[in-house]
Amino acid sequence: MDASTTLPGTLGASHSPLTQLVVDALRGRILSGQVPPGERLVEGRLSEELGVSRMPVREALRQLAAEGLVTIEPRRGASVTSFSQQQMRELVEVRATLEGLNSKLAAKRHDPAQIAELERILEEGTRLAESDDVATTMRMNQRFHDALSNSAANSVLQDIMRSLRDRTALVFAPINRTRGKQNWEEHAAILRAVIKGDAELAALLATRHVYNAAQMEP
């Protein structure tokens, strides 16, 4: 299949940049658990499934490898990154610490516009947590944490968190309806602490939230 040949209803039929569409599609499959850690990502098969040529698939795999979601090895090709127990523990420890700092700074900055945005996301995310739409729930979860980072107003921390979030998402327990509700209850508690300006409580709740999502003990 060449770049000009597309299947109806596939990504190739879209007018958006193909590589980014493929990146988003593959990231969604990986983070939802549809493609588990260690499973190979075969360019030809993905090209057919997504209705695009191999080039955007290859470029997407390289981008996801740079993000840490995909591992590319000589002769074996690409596969979903698989972490050892020690690596998982280390990732969670760092993510938990930095999310705690995010929330602590957000409580200290106490920006009304940012808080209003967090409240809007919380309301929508809580509603969606009742559904079985895993992909949308995941996107809303990402939006909440991105908004919390924006509230912290620390560009260095934002850059670090951006590169860390997707990798740690591979460690977290698959989202189900029960965990989805719990996630948003924990988000609500964090936001209440941020609104009160209680920086220490916000940090504690955010740190605990990460360990809960990973089903690990601090």
mmCIF file of C-alpha atoms in Angstrom, residues 16-187:
data_model
loop_
_atom_site.group_PDB
_atom_site.id
_atom_site.type_symbol
_atom_site.label_atom_id
_atom_site.label_comp_id
_atom_site.label_asym_id
_atom_site.label_seq_id
_atom_site.Cartn_x
_atom_site.Cartn_y
_atom_site.Cartn_z
ATOM 1 C CA SER A 16 -4.536 15.762 9.564
ATOM 2 C CA PRO A 17 -0.764 15.045 9.596
ATOM 3 C CA LEU A 18 -0.528 11.279 9.262
ATOM 4 C CA THR A 19 2.439 10.691 11.519
ATOM 5 C CA GLN A 20 0.771 12.437 14.463
ATOM 6 C CA LEU A 21 -2.455 10.515 13.852
ATOM 7 C CA VAL A 22 -0.526 7.251 13.898
ATOM 8 C CA VAL A 23 1.345 8.323 17.051
ATOM 9 C CA ASP A 24 -1.955 9.110 18.786
ATOM 10 C CA ALA A 25 -3.557 5.840 17.665
ATOM 11 C CA LEU A 26 -0.630 3.696 18.796
ATOM 12 C CA ARG A 27 -0.223 5.587 22.056
ATOM 13 C CA GLY A 28 -3.901 4.973 22.794
ATOM 14 C CA ARG A 29 -3.569 1.256 22.155
ATOM 15 C CA ILE A 30 -0.496 1.009 24.353
ATOM 16 C CA LEU A 31 -1.745 3.078 27.291
ATOM 17 C CA SER A 32 -5.149 1.363 27.312
ATOM 18 C CA GLY A 33 -3.449 -2.035 27.563
ATOM 19 C CA GLN A 34 -4.796 -3.139 24.182
ATOM 20 C CA VAL A 35 -1.188 -3.794 23.158
ATOM 21 C CA PRO A 36 0.629 -5.140 26.237
ATOM 22 C CA PRO A 37 4.279 -4.596 27.244
ATOM 23 C CA GLY A 38 6.660 -6.762 25.240
ATOM 24 C CA GLU A 39 4.342 -7.232 22.268
ATOM 25 C CA ARG A 40 5.901 -6.584 18.862
ATOM 26 C CA LEU A 41 4.714 -3.682 16.728
ATOM 27 C CA VAL A 42 5.046 -4.863 13.134
ATOM 28 C CA GLU A 43 5.174 -2.034 10.610
ATOM 29 C CA GLY A 44 3.434 -3.915 7.805
ATOM 30 C CA ARG A 45 0.561 -5.105 9.967
ATOM 31 C CA LEU A 46 0.060 -1.659 11.519
ATOM 32 C CA SER A 47 0.177 -0.057 8.087
ATOM 33 C CA GLU A 48 -2.682 -2.258 6.906
ATOM 34 C CA GLU A 49 -4.726 -1.820 10.089
ATOM 35 C CA LEU A 50 -4.430 1.964 10.072
ATOM 36 C CA GLY A 51 -4.749 2.421 6.317
ATOM 37 C CA VAL A 52 -1.500 4.310 5.820
ATOM 38 C CA SER A 53 1.868 3.645 4.197
ATOM 39 C CA ARG A 54 4.762 2.270 6.217
ATOM 40 C CA MET A 55 6.590 5.609 6.402
ATOM 41 C CA PRO A 56 4.282 7.363 8.928
ATOM 42 C CA VAL A 57 4.159 4.127 10.949
ATOM 43 C CA ARG A 58 7.965 3.994 11.044
ATOM 44 C CA GLU A 59 8.176 7.668 12.037
ATOM 45 C CA ALA A 60 5.509 7.193 14.707
ATOM 46 C CA LEU A 61 7.364 4.244 16.212
ATOM 47 C CA ARG A 62 10.534 6.330 16.386
ATOM 48 C CA GLN A 63 8.672 9.134 18.163
ATOM 49 C CA LEU A 64 7.128 6.720 20.645
ATOM 50 C CA ALA A 65 10.569 5.193 21.209
ATOM 51 C CA ALA A 66 11.890 8.671 22.048
ATOM 52 C CA GLU A 67 9.058 8.969 24.591
ATOM 53 C CA GLY A 68 9.955 5.620 26.131
ATOM 54 C CA LEU A 69 6.737 3.812 25.196
ATOM 55 C CA VAL A 70 8.350 1.732 22.457
ATOM 56 C CA THR A 71 11.678 -0.105 22.316
ATOM 57 C CA ILE A 72 13.390 -0.578 18.942
ATOM 58 C CA GLU A 73 16.059 -3.276 18.746
ATOM 59 C CA PRO A 74 18.253 -4.380 15.816
ATOM 60 C CA ARG A 75 16.831 -7.379 13.934
ATOM 61 C CA ARG A 76 13.867 -7.641 16.322
ATOM 62 C CA GLY A 77 12.203 -4.364 15.419
ATOM 63 C CA ALA A 78 9.796 -2.426 17.617
ATOM 64 C CA SER A 79 7.877 -3.618 20.655
ATOM 65 C CA VAL A 80 5.984 -2.052 23.536
ATOM 66 C CA THR A 81 8.453 -1.188 26.290
ATOM 67 C CA SER A 82 8.546 -3.641 29.166
ATOM 68 C CA PHE A 83 9.977 -2.589 32.524
ATOM 69 C CA SER A 84 11.492 -4.703 35.266
ATOM 70 C CA GLN A 85 9.993 -4.495 38.760
ATOM 71 C CA GLN A 86 12.920 -2.327 39.867
ATOM 72 C CA GLN A 87 12.480 0.035 36.911
ATOM 73 C CA MET A 88 8.763 0.307 37.632
ATOM 74 C CA ARG A 89 9.427 1.137 41.271
ATOM 75 C CA GLU A 90 11.934 3.828 40.289
ATOM 76 C CA LEU A 91 9.578 5.411 37.743
ATOM 77 C CA VAL A 92 6.730 5.546 40.238
ATOM 78 C CA GLU A 93 8.957 7.022 42.950
ATOM 79 C CA VAL A 94 10.024 9.868 40.669
ATOM 80 C CA ARG A 95 6.540 10.495 39.252
ATOM 81 C CA ALA A 96 4.977 10.512 42.723
ATOM 82 C CA THR A 97 7.545 12.986 44.029
ATOM 83 C CA LEU A 98 7.131 15.343 41.073
ATOM 84 C CA GLU A 99 3.318 15.192 41.069
ATOM 85 C CA GLY A 100 3.495 16.101 44.741
ATOM 86 C CA LEU A 101 5.653 19.109 43.871
ATOM 87 C CA ASN A 102 3.229 20.073 41.082
ATOM 88 C CA SER A 103 0.311 20.143 43.495
ATOM 89 C CA LYS A 104 2.296 21.935 46.181
ATOM 90 C CA LEU A 105 3.226 24.727 43.760
ATOM 91 C CA ALA A 106 -0.321 24.897 42.383
ATOM 92 C CA ALA A 107 -1.637 25.462 45.919
ATOM 93 C CA LYS A 108 0.946 28.183 46.515
ATOM 94 C CA ARG A 109 0.310 29.989 43.193
ATOM 95 C CA HIS A 110 -3.471 29.726 43.670
ATOM 96 C CA ASP A 111 -4.292 31.139 40.224
ATOM 97 C CA PRO A 112 -8.100 31.633 39.952
ATOM 98 C CA ALA A 113 -8.224 31.048 36.182
ATOM 99 C CA GLN A 114 -6.215 27.829 36.439
ATOM 100 C CA ILE A 115 -8.337 26.615 39.339
ATOM 101 C CA ALA A 116 -11.507 27.287 37.327
ATOM 102 C CA GLU A 117 -10.092 25.186 34.471
ATOM 103 C CA LEU A 118 -9.263 22.360 36.886
ATOM 104 C CA GLU A 119 -12.813 22.491 38.239
ATOM 105 C CA ARG A 120 -14.243 22.204 34.713
ATOM 106 C CA ILE A 121 -12.027 19.214 33.930
ATOM 107 C CA LEU A 122 -12.879 17.601 37.267
ATOM 108 C CA GLU A 123 -16.599 17.916 36.611
ATOM 109 C CA GLU A 124 -16.356 16.391 33.145
ATOM 110 C CA GLY A 125 -13.915 13.673 34.200
ATOM 111 C CA THR A 126 -16.092 12.633 37.136
ATOM 112 C CA ARG A 127 -19.060 12.286 34.788
ATOM 113 C CA LEU A 128 -17.079 10.253 32.245
ATOM 114 C CA ALA A 129 -15.721 7.953 34.967
ATOM 115 C CA GLU A 130 -19.206 6.428 35.129
ATOM 116 C CA SER A 131 -18.926 5.291 31.512
ATOM 117 C CA ASP A 132 -16.945 2.518 29.840
ATOM 118 C CA ASP A 133 -15.196 4.912 27.467
ATOM 119 C CA VAL A 134 -11.639 4.084 28.517
ATOM 120 C CA ALA A 135 -9.937 6.158 25.813
ATOM 121 C CA THR A 136 -11.828 9.350 26.653
ATOM 122 C CA THR A 137 -11.384 8.794 30.387
ATOM 123 C CA MET A 138 -7.633 8.450 29.849
ATOM 124 C CA ARG A 139 -7.531 11.706 27.881
ATOM 125 C CA MET A 140 -9.432 13.511 30.625
ATOM 126 C CA ASN A 141 -7.044 12.120 33.234
ATOM 127 C CA GLN A 142 -4.152 13.490 31.174
ATOM 128 C CA ARG A 143 -5.915 16.864 30.887
ATOM 129 C CA PHE A 144 -6.293 17.088 34.663
ATOM 130 C CA HIS A 145 -2.620 16.426 35.294
ATOM 131 C CA ASP A 146 -1.580 18.799 32.500
ATOM 132 C CA ALA A 147 -3.797 21.515 33.994
ATOM 133 C CA LEU A 148 -2.274 20.878 37.410
ATOM 134 C CA SER A 149 1.166 21.345 35.852
ATOM 135 C CA ASN A 150 0.015 24.600 34.288
ATOM 136 C CA SER A 151 -1.204 25.737 37.709
ATOM 137 C CA ALA A 152 2.213 25.002 39.186
ATOM 138 C CA ALA A 153 3.669 27.487 36.657
ATOM 139 C CA ASN A 154 7.139 25.946 36.609
ATOM 140 C CA SER A 155 8.381 25.376 33.050
ATOM 141 C CA VAL A 156 11.308 23.160 34.094
ATOM 142 C CA LEU A 157 8.990 20.872 36.033
ATOM 143 C CA GLN A 158 6.518 20.804 33.127
ATOM 144 C CA ASP A 159 9.202 19.626 30.697
ATOM 145 C CA ILE A 160 10.335 16.865 33.036
ATOM 146 C CA MET A 161 6.777 15.691 33.699
ATOM 147 C CA ARG A 162 5.882 15.681 30.009
ATOM 148 C CA SER A 163 8.607 13.134 29.262
ATOM 149 C CA LEU A 164 7.769 11.042 32.322
ATOM 150 C CA ARG A 165 3.986 10.720 32.246
ATOM 151 C CA ASP A 166 3.569 8.323 29.333
ATOM 152 C CA ARG A 167 6.336 6.014 30.529
ATOM 153 C CA THR A 168 4.828 5.761 33.981
ATOM 154 C CA ALA A 169 1.394 5.165 32.444
ATOM 155 C CA LEU A 170 2.704 1.750 31.345
ATOM 156 C CA VAL A 171 3.242 0.914 35.008
ATOM 157 C CA PHE A 172 -0.215 1.857 36.218
ATOM 158 C CA ALA A 173 -2.985 -0.654 36.673
ATOM 159 C CA PRO A 174 -5.321 -0.884 33.658
ATOM 160 C CA ILE A 175 -8.165 1.605 34.001
ATOM 161 C CA ASN A 176 -11.435 -0.058 34.908
ATOM 162 C CA ARG A 177 -14.666 1.465 36.127
ATOM 163 C CA THR A 178 -13.788 1.108 39.817
ATOM 164 C CA ARG A 179 -10.295 2.574 39.452
ATOM 165 C CA GLY A 180 -11.652 5.297 37.176
ATOM 166 C CA LYS A 181 -14.043 6.500 39.888
ATOM 167 C CA GLN A 182 -11.323 6.326 42.507
ATOM 168 C CA ASN A 183 -8.971 8.355 40.294
ATOM 169 C CA TRP A 184 -11.457 11.203 40.083
ATOM 170 C CA GLU A 185 -12.276 11.070 43.784
ATOM 171 C CA GLU A 186 -8.560 11.470 44.442
ATOM 172 C CA HIS A 187 -8.351 14.286 41.881
#
